[in-house]
Each structure stands twice: as structure tokens, then as C-alpha cells.
Coordinates of C-alpha atoms in Angstrom, one line a residue:
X323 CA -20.0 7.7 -48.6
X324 CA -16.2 9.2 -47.2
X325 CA -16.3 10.8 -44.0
X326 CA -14.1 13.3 -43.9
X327 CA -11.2 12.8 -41.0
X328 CA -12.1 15.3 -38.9
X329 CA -15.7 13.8 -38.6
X330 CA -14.3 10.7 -37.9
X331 CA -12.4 11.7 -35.3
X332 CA -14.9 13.6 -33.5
X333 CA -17.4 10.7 -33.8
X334 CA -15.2 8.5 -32.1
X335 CA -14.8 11.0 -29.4
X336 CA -18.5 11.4 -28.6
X337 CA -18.7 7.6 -29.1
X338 CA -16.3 7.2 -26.2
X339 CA -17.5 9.8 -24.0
X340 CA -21.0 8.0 -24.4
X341 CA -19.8 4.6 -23.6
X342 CA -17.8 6.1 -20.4
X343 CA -21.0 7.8 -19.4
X344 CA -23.1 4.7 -19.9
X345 CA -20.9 2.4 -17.8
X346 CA -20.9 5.2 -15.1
X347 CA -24.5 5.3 -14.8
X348 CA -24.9 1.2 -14.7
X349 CA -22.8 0.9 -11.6
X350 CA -24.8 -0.6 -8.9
X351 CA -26.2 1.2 -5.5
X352 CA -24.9 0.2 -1.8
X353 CA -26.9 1.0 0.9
X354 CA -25.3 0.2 4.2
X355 CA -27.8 0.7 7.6
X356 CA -25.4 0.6 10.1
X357 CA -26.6 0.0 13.7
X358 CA -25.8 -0.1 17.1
X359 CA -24.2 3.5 17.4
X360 CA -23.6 4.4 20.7
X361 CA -24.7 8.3 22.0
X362 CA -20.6 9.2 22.0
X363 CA -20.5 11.9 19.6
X364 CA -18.1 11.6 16.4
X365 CA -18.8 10.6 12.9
X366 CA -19.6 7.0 11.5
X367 CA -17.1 6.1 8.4
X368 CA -18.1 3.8 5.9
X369 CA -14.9 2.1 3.9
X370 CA -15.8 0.3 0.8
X371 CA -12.8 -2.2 -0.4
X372 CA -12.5 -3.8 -3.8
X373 CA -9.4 -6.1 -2.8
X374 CA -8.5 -7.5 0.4
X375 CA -5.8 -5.2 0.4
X376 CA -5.8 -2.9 3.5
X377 CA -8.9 -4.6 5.1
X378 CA -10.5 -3.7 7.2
X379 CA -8.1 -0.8 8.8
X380 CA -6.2 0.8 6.2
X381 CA -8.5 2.7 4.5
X382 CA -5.7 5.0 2.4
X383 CA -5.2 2.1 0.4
X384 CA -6.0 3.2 -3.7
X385 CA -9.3 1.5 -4.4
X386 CA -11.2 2.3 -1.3
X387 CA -13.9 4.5 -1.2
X388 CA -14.8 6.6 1.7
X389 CA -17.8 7.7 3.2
X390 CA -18.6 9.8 6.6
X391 CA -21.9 10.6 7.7
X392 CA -23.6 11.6 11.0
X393 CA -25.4 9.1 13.0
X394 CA -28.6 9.5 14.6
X395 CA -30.7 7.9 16.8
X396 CA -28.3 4.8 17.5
X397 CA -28.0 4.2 13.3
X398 CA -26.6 5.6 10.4
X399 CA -26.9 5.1 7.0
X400 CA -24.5 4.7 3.8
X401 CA -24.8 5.2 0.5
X402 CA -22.3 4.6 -2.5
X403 CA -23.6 5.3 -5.8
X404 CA -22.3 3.8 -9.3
X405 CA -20.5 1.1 -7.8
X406 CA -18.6 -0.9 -10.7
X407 CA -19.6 -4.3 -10.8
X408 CA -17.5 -6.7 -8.6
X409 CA -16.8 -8.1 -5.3
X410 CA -16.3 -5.7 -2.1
X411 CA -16.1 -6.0 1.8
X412 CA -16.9 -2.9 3.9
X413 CA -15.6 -1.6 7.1
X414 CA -17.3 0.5 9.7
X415 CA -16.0 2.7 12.2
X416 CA -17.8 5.1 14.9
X417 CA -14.8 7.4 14.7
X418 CA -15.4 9.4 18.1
X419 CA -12.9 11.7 18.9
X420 CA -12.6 13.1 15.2
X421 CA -9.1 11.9 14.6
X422 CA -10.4 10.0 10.8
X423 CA -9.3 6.4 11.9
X424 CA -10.2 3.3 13.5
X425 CA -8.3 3.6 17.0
X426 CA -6.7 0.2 18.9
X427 CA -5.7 -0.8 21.8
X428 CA -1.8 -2.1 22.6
X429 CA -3.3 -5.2 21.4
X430 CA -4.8 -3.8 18.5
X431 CA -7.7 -4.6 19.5
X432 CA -10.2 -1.6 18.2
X433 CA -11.5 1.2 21.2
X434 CA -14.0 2.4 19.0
X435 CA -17.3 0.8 17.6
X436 CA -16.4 -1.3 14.8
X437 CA -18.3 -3.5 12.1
X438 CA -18.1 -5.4 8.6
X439 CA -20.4 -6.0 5.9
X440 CA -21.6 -9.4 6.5
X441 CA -20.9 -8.6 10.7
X442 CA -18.2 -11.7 10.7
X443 CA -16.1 -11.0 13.1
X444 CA -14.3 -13.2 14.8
X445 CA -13.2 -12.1 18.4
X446 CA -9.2 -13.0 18.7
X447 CA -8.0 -12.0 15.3
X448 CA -9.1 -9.3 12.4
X449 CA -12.2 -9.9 10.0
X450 CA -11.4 -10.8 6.9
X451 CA -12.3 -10.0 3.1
X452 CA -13.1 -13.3 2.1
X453 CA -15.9 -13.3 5.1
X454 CA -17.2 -9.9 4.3
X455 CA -17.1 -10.1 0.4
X456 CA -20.6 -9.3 -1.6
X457 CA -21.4 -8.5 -4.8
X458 CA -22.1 -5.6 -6.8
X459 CA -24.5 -5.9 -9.7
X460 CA -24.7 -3.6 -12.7
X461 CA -28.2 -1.3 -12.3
X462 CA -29.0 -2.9 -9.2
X463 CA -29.1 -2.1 -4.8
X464 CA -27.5 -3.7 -2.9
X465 CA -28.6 -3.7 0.8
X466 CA -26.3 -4.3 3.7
X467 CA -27.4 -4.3 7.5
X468 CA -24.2 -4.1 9.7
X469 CA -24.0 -4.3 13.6
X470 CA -21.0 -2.1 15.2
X471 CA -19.7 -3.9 18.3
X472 CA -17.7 -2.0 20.7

């Protein structure tokens, strides 16, 4: 039997727009408790990082997703849906004067609570990707308890 070219064409297209919507939908779930919060007011931001580029401050780097959300009672909680399957490190800030960053001393050592996703975090120099990486799975949650130390 000949399909006629128009048919095929527009066959293909909602066989691609199916196969995009598919993959979308079997991205994985992060759920990030962070604890630890302090009673200063401000918003906790949640950076999810799928290279070690940027990490853990620079959080306008493409490929990082973004997340603010209110804490309460001394925790907050993060959530990230359709993740694509891979290997991420996340960054936590209690950003509490509002300003959208993770604020430092003349150090650069952080003056606001900070934390990473597998809470390494070495005290003289910067946590790194390779000690906060985890894995995403396809379909599945992934759970992540991090501690913000100020």
C-alpha cells in the first residue's frame, strides 16, 4: 500500500512529537529536604548542576536548573521534576537578604547558609562536583537530605 507524501510526513511528525513527549515524561524526580534553616528570613535556592561547570556558586551557568522556595520550620523542601537521566551535584543557598546569590566573605568564604547534595564540604576550599555527584534514573525519585551549615 502507497502512502501518500503528505501522510507520511505528518506521521512522522506526530511520531516525533510522541517520542519527545515520552522521554519528557521518563525523566526522573529529585526531592531535596534541605535542613538546618536558620529563622533569618529570605528564600532557600536549590541549584541543580549537570557538569561541574560553575559549581557550586555560579548558578547562571546554561545547564543549571533553578529552584526557590520558602522555608519553614527550620527546613525546606525541593523538588525537580522530569530530570533527564544522568549525573548531577546540587547547591543550596539560604539567600537572606533577597539579592538571588550565594554571598562571601573577602575570603570567599560564604555569609549565608550553604549546602551540597551529598553535604561534603570540606572547610578550607570549595565543595566539589565529583563529591556531590548522584544519579538520576529514568522513571524513578531520587531522595536527597542536605544540611546547610552557616
Amino acid at each position: 500500500m502507497m502512502i501518500p507524501k503528505r501522510l507520511s510526513l505528518l506521521l512522522a511528525l506526530a511520531m516525533t512529537i510522541t517520542a519527545g513527549t515520552a522521554s519528557a515524561a521518563s525523566g526522573g524526580r529529585i526531592e531535596a529536604a534541605v535542613s538546618g534553616v536558620s529563622n533569618a528570613p529570605g528564600m532557600v535556592g536549590c541549584a541543580l548542576f549537570s557538569s561541574a561547570a560553575g559549581f557550586p556558586l555560579e548558578s547562571d551557568k546554561p545547564g543549571v536548573k533553578i529552584m526557590r522556595v520558602a522555608p519553614a520550620g527550620g527546613a525546606a523542601m525541593c523538588v525537580f521534576e522530569n530530570v533527564p537521566p544522568g549525573v548531577y551535584a546540587m547547591a543550596v543557598v539560604h539567600d537572606t537578604n533577597g539579592n538571588g546569590r550565594a554571598d562571601t566573605n573577602f575570603l570567599g568564604m560564604p555569609t549565608e547558609g550553604v549546602g551540597v547534595s551529598n553535604n561534603v564540604m570540606p572547610r578550607m576550599s570549595s565543595p566539589t562536583f565529583d563529591a556531590n555527584k548522584f544519579s538520576v534514573a529514568a522513571a524513578q525519585v531520587t531522595r536527597l537530605a542536605i544540611s546547610l551549615r552557616y
